[in-house]
C-alpha positions as MATLAB code, in Angstrom:
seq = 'XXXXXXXXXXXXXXXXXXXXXXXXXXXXXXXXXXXXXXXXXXXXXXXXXXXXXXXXXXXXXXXXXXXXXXXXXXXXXXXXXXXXXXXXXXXXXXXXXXXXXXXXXXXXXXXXXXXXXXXXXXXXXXXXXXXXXXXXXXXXXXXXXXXXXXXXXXXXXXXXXXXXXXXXXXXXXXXXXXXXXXXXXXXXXXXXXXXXXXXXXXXXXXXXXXXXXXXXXXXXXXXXX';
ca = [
      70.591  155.314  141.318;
      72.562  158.307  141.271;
      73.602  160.318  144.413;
      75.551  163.159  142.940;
      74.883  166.935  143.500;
      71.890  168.057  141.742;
      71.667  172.063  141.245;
      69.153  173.667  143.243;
      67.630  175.523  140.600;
      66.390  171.674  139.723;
      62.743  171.458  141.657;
      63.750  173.073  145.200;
      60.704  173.292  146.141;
      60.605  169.418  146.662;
      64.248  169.001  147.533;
      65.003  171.678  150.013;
      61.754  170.406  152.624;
      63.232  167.357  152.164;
      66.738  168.416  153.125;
      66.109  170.240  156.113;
      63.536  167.422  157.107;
      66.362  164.793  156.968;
      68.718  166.763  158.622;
      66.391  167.753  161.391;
      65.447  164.145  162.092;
      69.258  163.398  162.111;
      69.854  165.721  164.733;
      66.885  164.606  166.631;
      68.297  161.036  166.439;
      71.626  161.631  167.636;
      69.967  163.138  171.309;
      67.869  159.807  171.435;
      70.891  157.894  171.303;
      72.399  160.846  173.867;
      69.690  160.155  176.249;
      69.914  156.229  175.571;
      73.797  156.644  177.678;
      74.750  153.353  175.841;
      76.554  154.650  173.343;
      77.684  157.184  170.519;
      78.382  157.247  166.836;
      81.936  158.059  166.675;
      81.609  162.196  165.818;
      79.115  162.210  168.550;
      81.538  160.610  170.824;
      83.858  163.463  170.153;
      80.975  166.227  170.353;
      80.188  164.601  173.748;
      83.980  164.194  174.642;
      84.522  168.295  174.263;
      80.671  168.648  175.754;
      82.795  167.729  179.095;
      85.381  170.081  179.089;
      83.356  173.145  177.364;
      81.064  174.788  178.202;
      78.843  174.727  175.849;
      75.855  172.648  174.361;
      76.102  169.296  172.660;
      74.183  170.845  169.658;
      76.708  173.756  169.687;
      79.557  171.896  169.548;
      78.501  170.160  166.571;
      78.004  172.915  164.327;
      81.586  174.224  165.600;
      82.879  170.618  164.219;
      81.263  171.039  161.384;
      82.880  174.672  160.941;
      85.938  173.326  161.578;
      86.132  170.371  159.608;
      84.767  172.641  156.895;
      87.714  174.337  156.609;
      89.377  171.066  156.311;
      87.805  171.274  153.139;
      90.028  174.066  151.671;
      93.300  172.298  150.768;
      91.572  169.794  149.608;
      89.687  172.083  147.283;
      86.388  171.071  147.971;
      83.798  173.474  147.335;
      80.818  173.697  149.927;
      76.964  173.473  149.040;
      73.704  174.877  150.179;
      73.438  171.486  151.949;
      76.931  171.688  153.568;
      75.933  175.005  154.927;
      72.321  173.763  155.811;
      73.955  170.886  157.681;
      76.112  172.833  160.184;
      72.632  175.500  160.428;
      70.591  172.223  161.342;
      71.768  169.233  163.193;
      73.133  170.943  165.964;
      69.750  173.064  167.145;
      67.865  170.154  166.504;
      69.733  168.378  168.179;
      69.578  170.638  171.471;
      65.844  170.476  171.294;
      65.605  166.780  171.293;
      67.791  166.944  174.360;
      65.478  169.697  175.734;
      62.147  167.175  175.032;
      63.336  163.456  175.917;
      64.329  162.898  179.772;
      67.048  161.192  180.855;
      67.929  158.933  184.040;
      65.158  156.207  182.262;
      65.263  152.902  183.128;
      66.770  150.259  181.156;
      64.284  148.759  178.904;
      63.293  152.589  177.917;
      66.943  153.629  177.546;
      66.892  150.444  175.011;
      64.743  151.731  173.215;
      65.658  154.649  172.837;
      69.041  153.818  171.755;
      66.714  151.527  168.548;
      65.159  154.415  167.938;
      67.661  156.411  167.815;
      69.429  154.015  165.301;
      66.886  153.393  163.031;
      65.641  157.427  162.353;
      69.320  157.726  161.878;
      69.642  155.955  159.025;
      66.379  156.870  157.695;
      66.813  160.640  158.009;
      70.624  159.996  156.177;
      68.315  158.372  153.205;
      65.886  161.871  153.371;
      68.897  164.462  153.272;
      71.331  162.746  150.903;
      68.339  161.711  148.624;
      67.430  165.187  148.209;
      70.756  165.389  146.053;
      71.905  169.068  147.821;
      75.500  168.326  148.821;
      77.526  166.690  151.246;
      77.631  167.793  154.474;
      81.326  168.699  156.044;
      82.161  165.098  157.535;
      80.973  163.817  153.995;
      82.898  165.774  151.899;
      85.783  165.399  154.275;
      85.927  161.762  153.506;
      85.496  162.394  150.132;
      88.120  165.258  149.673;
      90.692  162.801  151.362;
      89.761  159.848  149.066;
      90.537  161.827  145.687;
      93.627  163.150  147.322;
      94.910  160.139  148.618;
      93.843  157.683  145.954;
      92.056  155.454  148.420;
      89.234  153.877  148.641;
      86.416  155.242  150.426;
      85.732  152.288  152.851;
      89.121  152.757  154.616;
      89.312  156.438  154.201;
      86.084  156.529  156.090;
      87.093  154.148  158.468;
      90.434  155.773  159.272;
      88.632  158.865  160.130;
      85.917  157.488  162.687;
      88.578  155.519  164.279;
      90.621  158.955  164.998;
      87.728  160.589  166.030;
      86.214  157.711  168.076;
      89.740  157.347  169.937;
      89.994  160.641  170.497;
      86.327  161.367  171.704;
      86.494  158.241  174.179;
      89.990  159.630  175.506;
      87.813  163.539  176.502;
      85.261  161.427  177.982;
      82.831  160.659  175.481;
      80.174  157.548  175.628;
      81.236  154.744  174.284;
      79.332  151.661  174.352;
      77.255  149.152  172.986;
      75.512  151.116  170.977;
      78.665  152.627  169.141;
      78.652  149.062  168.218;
      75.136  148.541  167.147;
      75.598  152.105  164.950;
      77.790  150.603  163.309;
      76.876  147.847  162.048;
      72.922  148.994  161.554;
      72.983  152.265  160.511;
      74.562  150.908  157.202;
      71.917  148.505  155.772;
      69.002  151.089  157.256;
      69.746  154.034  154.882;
      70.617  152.194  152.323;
      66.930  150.371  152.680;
      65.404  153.965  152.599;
      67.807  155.114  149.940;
      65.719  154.095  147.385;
      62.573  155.625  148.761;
      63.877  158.688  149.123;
      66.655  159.740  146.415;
      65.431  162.548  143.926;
      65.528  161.196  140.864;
      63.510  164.122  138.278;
      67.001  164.367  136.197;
      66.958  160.717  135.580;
      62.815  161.118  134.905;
      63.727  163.692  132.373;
      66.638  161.703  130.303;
      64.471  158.602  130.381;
      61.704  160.198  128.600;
      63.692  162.155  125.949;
      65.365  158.448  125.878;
      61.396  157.226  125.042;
      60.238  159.764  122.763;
      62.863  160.106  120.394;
      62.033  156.530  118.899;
      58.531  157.783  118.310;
      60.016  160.737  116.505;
      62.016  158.971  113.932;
      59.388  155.777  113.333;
      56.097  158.339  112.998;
      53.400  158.032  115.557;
      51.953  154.535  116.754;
      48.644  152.973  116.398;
      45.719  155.314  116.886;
      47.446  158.715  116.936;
];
């Protein structure tokens, strides 16, 4: 199962509803965890961190990020995507309206479960946007931008980066918790249950059957043909 880009001119029509889709849900899921108050992925520990000292929205600050770390990008000579750009147009609006619909100052149990909720359309809206094939978004290609140029792998690139950005998010205020925690260990093994479900594979469709037919075009047609 591939998850490299796939150029839009390939069936957009089914991939582009599913990218904004995903991404929407993502966004939506990051202001259930918000309104859980027990705890942050690490960029949304920083987004929260700055939310403190700006003044200006959660969702707005994440799109800045995502400008930001975008032009990260350049000496690292990545090259951006329609689903870069669509990331930093969608997560942070979407996000702002879930904060806008849930409440907040919920009991407990309900703050529970929001924070389960929260984790699990996480990882099933990362699933939707990265199976639709369109491009990392500007965290993603971040990581991988620093992998080829450092020659590490990808598992401590990545983890060097959320620990910077965890740190410096809890030191501006940001919520740190238990479910920072529970993100991190679930949010893993959920997309990549999805994953599956949701990766566009018509590329793959297409080389498997010329893979198929070609036999039948050197041995003749079969039985009954």
């Amino acid at each position: 199962m591939s998850l490299s880009y796939v150029p839009l001119r390939e069936r957009p029509a089914r991939r582009l509803p599913q990218l904004v889709a995903g991404l929407f849900l993502y966004g939506f899921s990051v202001a259930l965890m918000i309104r859980s108050g027990l705890g942050l992925a690490p960029w949304s520990v920083l987004n929260e961190g700055l939310a403190h000292h700006l003044p200006l929205s959660f969702g707005t600050l994440t799109n800045l990020i995502g400008v930001a770390v975008l032009l990260l990008w350049i000496p690292l000579r990545q090259r951006p995507t329609l689903g870069t750009f669509a990331n930093i147009l969608t997560v942070g609006w979407s996000c702002d309206l879930g904060l806008w619909l849930l409440p907040s100052g919920l009991a407990l149990p309900a703050r529970a479960a929001l924070l389960a909720a929260g984790i699990l359309l996480n990882g099933l809206s990362i699933a939707v946007y990265v199976g639709a094939r369109c491009g990392p978004g500007p965290r993603d290609g971040l990581m991988t931008g620093l992998t080829a140029a450092t020659g590490r792998s990808v598992r401590t690139v990545r983890t060097a980066i959320e620990v910077v950005v965890l740190a410096a998010g809890w030191l501006l205020g940001g919520g740190v918790g238990i479910g920072t925690v529970l993100y991190a260990v679930s949010v893993g093994p959920v997309a990549q249950y999805w994953m599956p479900r949701f990766t566009y594979r018509g590329d793959e469709r297409v080389g498997a059957t010329r893979r198929t037919r070609r036999p039948c075009a050197e041995t003749g047609p079969g039985p009954g043909r």
